[in-house]
CSV table of C-alpha atoms and ligand atoms in Angstrom, one decimal:
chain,number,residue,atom,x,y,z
A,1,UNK,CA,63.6,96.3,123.7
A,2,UNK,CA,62.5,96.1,127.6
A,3,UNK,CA,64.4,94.4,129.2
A,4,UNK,CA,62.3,92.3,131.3
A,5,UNK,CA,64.1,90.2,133.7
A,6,UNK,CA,64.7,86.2,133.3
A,7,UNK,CA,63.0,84.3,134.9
A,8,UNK,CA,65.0,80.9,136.2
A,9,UNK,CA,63.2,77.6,137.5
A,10,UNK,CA,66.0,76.2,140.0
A,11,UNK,CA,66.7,72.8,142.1
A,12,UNK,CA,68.4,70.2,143.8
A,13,UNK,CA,69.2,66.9,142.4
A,14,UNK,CA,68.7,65.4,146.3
A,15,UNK,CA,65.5,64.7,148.3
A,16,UNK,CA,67.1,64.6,151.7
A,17,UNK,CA,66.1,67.0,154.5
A,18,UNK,CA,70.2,67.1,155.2
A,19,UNK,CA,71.1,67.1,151.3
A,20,UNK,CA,74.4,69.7,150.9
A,21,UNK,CA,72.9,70.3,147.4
A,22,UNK,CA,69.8,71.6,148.7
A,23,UNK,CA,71.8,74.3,150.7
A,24,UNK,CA,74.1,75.2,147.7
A,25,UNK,CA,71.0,76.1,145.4
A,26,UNK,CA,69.9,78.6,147.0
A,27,UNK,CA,73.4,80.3,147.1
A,28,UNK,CA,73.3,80.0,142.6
A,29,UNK,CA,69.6,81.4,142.5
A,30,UNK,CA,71.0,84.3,145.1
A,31,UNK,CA,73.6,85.1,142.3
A,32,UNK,CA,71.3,85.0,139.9
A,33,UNK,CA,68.5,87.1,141.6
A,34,UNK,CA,71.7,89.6,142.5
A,35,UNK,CA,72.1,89.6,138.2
A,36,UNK,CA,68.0,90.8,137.9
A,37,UNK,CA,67.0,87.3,137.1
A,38,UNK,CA,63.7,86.3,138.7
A,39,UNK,CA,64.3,82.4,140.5
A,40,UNK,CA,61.7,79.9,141.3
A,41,UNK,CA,63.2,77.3,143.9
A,42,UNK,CA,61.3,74.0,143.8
A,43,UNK,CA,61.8,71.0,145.9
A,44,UNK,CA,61.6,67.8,143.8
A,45,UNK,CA,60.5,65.7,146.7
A,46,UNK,CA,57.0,68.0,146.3
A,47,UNK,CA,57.3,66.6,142.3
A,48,UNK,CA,57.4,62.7,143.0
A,49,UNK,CA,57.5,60.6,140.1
A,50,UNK,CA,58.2,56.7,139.4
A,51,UNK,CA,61.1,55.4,137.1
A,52,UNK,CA,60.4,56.2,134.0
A,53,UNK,CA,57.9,53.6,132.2
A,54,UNK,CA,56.3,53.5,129.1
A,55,UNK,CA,53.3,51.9,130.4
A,56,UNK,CA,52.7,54.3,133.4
A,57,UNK,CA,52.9,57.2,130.2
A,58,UNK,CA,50.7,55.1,128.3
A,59,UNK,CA,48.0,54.6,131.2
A,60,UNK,CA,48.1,58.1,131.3
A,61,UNK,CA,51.1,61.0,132.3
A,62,UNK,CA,51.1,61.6,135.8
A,63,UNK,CA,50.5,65.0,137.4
A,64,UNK,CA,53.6,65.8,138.1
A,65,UNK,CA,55.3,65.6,134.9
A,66,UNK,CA,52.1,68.2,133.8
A,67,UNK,CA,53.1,70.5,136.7
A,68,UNK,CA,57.0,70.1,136.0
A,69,UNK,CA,56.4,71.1,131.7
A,70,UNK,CA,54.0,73.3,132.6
A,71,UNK,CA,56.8,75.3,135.5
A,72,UNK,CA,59.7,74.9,132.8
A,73,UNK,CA,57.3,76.3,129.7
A,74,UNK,CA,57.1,79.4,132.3
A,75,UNK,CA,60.9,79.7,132.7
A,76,UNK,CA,64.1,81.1,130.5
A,77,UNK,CA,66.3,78.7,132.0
A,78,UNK,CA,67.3,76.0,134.6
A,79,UNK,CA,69.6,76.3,137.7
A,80,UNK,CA,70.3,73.1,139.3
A,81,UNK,CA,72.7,71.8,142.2
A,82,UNK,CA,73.6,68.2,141.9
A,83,UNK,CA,75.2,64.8,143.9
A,84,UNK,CA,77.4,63.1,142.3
A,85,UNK,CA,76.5,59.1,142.6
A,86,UNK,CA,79.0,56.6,141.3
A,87,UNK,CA,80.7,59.1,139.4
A,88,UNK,CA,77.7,60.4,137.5
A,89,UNK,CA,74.3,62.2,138.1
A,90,UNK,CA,71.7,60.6,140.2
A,91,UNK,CA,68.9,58.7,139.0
A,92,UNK,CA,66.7,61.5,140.5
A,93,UNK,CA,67.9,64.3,138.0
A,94,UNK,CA,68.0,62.3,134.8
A,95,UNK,CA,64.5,60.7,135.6
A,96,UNK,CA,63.2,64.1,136.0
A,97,UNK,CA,64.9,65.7,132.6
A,98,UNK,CA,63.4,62.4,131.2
A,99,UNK,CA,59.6,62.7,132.4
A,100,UNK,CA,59.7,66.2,131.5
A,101,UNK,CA,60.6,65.2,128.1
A,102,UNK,CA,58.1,63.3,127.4
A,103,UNK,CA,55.2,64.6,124.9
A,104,UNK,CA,53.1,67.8,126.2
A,105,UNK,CA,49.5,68.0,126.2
A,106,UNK,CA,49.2,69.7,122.5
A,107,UNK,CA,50.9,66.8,121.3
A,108,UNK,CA,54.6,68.6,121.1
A,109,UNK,CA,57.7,67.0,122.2
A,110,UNK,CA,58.4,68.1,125.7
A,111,UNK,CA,62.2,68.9,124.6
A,112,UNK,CA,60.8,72.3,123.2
A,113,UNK,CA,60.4,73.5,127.2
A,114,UNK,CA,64.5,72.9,127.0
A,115,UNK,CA,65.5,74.1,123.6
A,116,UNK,CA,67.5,77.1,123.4
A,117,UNK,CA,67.2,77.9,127.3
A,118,UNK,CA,70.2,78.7,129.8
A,119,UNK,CA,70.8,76.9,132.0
A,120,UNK,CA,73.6,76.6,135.1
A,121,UNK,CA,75.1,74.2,137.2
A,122,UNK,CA,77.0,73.1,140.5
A,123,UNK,CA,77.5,70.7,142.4
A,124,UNK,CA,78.3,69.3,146.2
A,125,UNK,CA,79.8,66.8,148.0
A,126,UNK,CA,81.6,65.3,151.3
A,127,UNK,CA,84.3,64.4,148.9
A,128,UNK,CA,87.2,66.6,148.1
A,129,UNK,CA,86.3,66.8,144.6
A,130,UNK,CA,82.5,68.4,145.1
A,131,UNK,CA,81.1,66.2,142.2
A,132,UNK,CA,82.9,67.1,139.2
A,133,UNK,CA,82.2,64.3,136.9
A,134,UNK,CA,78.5,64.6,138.0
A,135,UNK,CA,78.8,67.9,136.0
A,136,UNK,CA,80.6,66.8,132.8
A,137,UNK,CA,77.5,64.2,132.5
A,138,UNK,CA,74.7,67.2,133.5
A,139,UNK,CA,76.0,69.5,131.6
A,140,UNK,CA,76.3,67.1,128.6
A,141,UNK,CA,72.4,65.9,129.3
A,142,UNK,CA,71.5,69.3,129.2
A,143,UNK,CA,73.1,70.4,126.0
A,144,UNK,CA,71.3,66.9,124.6
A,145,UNK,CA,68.3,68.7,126.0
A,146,UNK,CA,69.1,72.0,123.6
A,147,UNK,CA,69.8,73.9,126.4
A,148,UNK,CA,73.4,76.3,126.3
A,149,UNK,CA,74.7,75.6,129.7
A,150,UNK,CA,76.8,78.2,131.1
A,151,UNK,CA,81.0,77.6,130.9
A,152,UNK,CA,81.1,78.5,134.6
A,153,UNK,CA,80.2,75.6,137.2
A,154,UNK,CA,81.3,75.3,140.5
A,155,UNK,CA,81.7,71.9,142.2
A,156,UNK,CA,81.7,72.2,146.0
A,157,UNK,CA,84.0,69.6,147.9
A,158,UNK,CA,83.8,68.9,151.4
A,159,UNK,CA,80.6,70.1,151.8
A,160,UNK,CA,79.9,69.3,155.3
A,161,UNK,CA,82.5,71.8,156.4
A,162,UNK,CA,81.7,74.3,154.0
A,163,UNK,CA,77.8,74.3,153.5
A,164,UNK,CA,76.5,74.3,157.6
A,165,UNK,CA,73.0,75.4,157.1
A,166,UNK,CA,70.4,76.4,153.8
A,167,UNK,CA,72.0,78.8,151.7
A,168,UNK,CA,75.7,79.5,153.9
A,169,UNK,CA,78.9,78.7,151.3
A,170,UNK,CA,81.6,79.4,154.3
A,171,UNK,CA,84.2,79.8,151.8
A,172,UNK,CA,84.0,83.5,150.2
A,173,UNK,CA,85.8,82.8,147.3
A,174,UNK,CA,83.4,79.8,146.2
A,175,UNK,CA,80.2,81.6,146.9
A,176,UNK,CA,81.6,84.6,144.3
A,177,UNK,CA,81.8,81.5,142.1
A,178,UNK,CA,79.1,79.8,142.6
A,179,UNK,CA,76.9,83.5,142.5
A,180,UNK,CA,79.2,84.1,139.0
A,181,UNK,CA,77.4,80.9,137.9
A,182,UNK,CA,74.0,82.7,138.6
A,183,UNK,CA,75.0,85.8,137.5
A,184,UNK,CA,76.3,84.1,133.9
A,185,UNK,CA,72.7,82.1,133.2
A,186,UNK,CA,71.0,85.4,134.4
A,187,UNK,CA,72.9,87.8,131.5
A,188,UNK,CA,72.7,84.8,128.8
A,189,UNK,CA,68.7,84.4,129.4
A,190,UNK,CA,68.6,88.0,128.7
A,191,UNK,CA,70.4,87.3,125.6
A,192,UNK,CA,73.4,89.6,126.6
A,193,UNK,CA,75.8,86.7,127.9
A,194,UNK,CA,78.7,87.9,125.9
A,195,UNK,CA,78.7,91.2,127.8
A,196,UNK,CA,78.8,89.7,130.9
B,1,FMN,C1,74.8,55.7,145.6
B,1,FMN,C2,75.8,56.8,146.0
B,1,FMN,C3,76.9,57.0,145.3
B,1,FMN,C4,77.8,58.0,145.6
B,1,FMN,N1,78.9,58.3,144.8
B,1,FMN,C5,79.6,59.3,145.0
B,1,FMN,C6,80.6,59.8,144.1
B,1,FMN,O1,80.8,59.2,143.0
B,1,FMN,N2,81.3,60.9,144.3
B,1,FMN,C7,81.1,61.6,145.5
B,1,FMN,O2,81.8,62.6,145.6
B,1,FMN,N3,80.2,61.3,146.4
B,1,FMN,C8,79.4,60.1,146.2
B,1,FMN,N4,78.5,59.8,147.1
B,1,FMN,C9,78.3,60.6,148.3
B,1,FMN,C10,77.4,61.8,148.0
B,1,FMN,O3,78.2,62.8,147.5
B,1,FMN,C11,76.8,62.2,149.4
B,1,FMN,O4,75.9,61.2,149.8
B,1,FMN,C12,76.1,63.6,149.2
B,1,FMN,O5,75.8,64.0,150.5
B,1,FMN,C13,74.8,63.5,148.4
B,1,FMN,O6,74.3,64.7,148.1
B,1,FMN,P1,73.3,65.5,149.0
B,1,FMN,O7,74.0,65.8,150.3
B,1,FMN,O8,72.8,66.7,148.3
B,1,FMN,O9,72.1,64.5,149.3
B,1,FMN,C14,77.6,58.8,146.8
B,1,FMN,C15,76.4,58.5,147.5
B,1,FMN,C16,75.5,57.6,147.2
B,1,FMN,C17,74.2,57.4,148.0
């Protein structure tokens, strides 16, 4: 079987030209591309979307949501870097999985883009805890979703010492973990996880 390599749609649960999260993904899609996965890094704040409302679905699905399915039904899998707000994730992230969900075009549920992909995820924050719970409640989301989200996460505390510019984790030993992340969704899209 060739083995042709994954390829990963990847972004950052923040819209904020500043945001620590945008930094950290492109650190997970480097450890992913370093694994032979292919990574397409996407800015949410080019995807803007309201709140989630029936009636704007039922006057007819934005364009966004269209361009969103139609990235994730070209994808394997999902990498995504996250804040943590209030002890959960932000409104931003689930109001995207949500959209996304919606019904396609043909008339199929848009959870079939999710089922059975990979995906991985890590987090970042000023705090010293980096956004852990906003994992638990992504990662649990995501399985919700039918995705198989990689055991490895990385949550990345005090951010604004350790994450100075796009894509620089100071702190070696975090940016092995946070490329293990990568490395993990890249072998399990190729459907040889368990030998990684
Ligand atoms: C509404 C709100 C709630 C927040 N709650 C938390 C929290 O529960 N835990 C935490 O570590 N940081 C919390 N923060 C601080 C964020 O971690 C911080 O703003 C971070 O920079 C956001 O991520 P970003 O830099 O990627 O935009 C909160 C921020 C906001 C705006």
């Amino acid at each position: 079987m060739p083995d042709t390599p994954p390829r990963l749609l990847a972004f950052a649960g923040s819209l904020r030209e500043a945001s620590f999260n945008r930094r950290l993904i492109p650190v997970l899609a480097e450890g992913a591309e370093a694994a032979g996965a292919t990574v397409t890094l996407v800015e949410l704040r080019d995807f803007p979307l309201p709140v989630y409302d029936g009636d704007i679905e039922a006057a007819g699905m934005p364009g966004n949501v269209r361009r969103l399915q139609a990235l994730l039904g070209e994808h394997d899998g999902l990498l995504v870097s996250t804040p943590e707000y209030n002890g959960s994730m932000p409104a931003l992230v689930k109001n995207t999985l949500d959209w996304i969900s919606r019904p396609l075009e043909d008339g199929r549920s848009g959870t079939t883009l999710f089922a059975g992909k990979v995906a991985g995820i890590v987090s970042a924050s000023p705090g010293p805890l980096g956004g852990l719970r906003s994992l638990l409640v992504l990662r649990d989301a995501l399985a919700k979703l039918g995705l198989l989200v990689v055991p490895q996460q990385v949550a990345v505390g005090l951010a604004a010492d350790r994450l100075p510019a796009r894509g620089v984790l100071e702190d070696a030993r975090m940016r092995e973990s946070v490329h293990a992340v990568g490395a993990a969704v890249a072998a399990w899209a190729r459907g040889v996880g368990r030998a990684a």
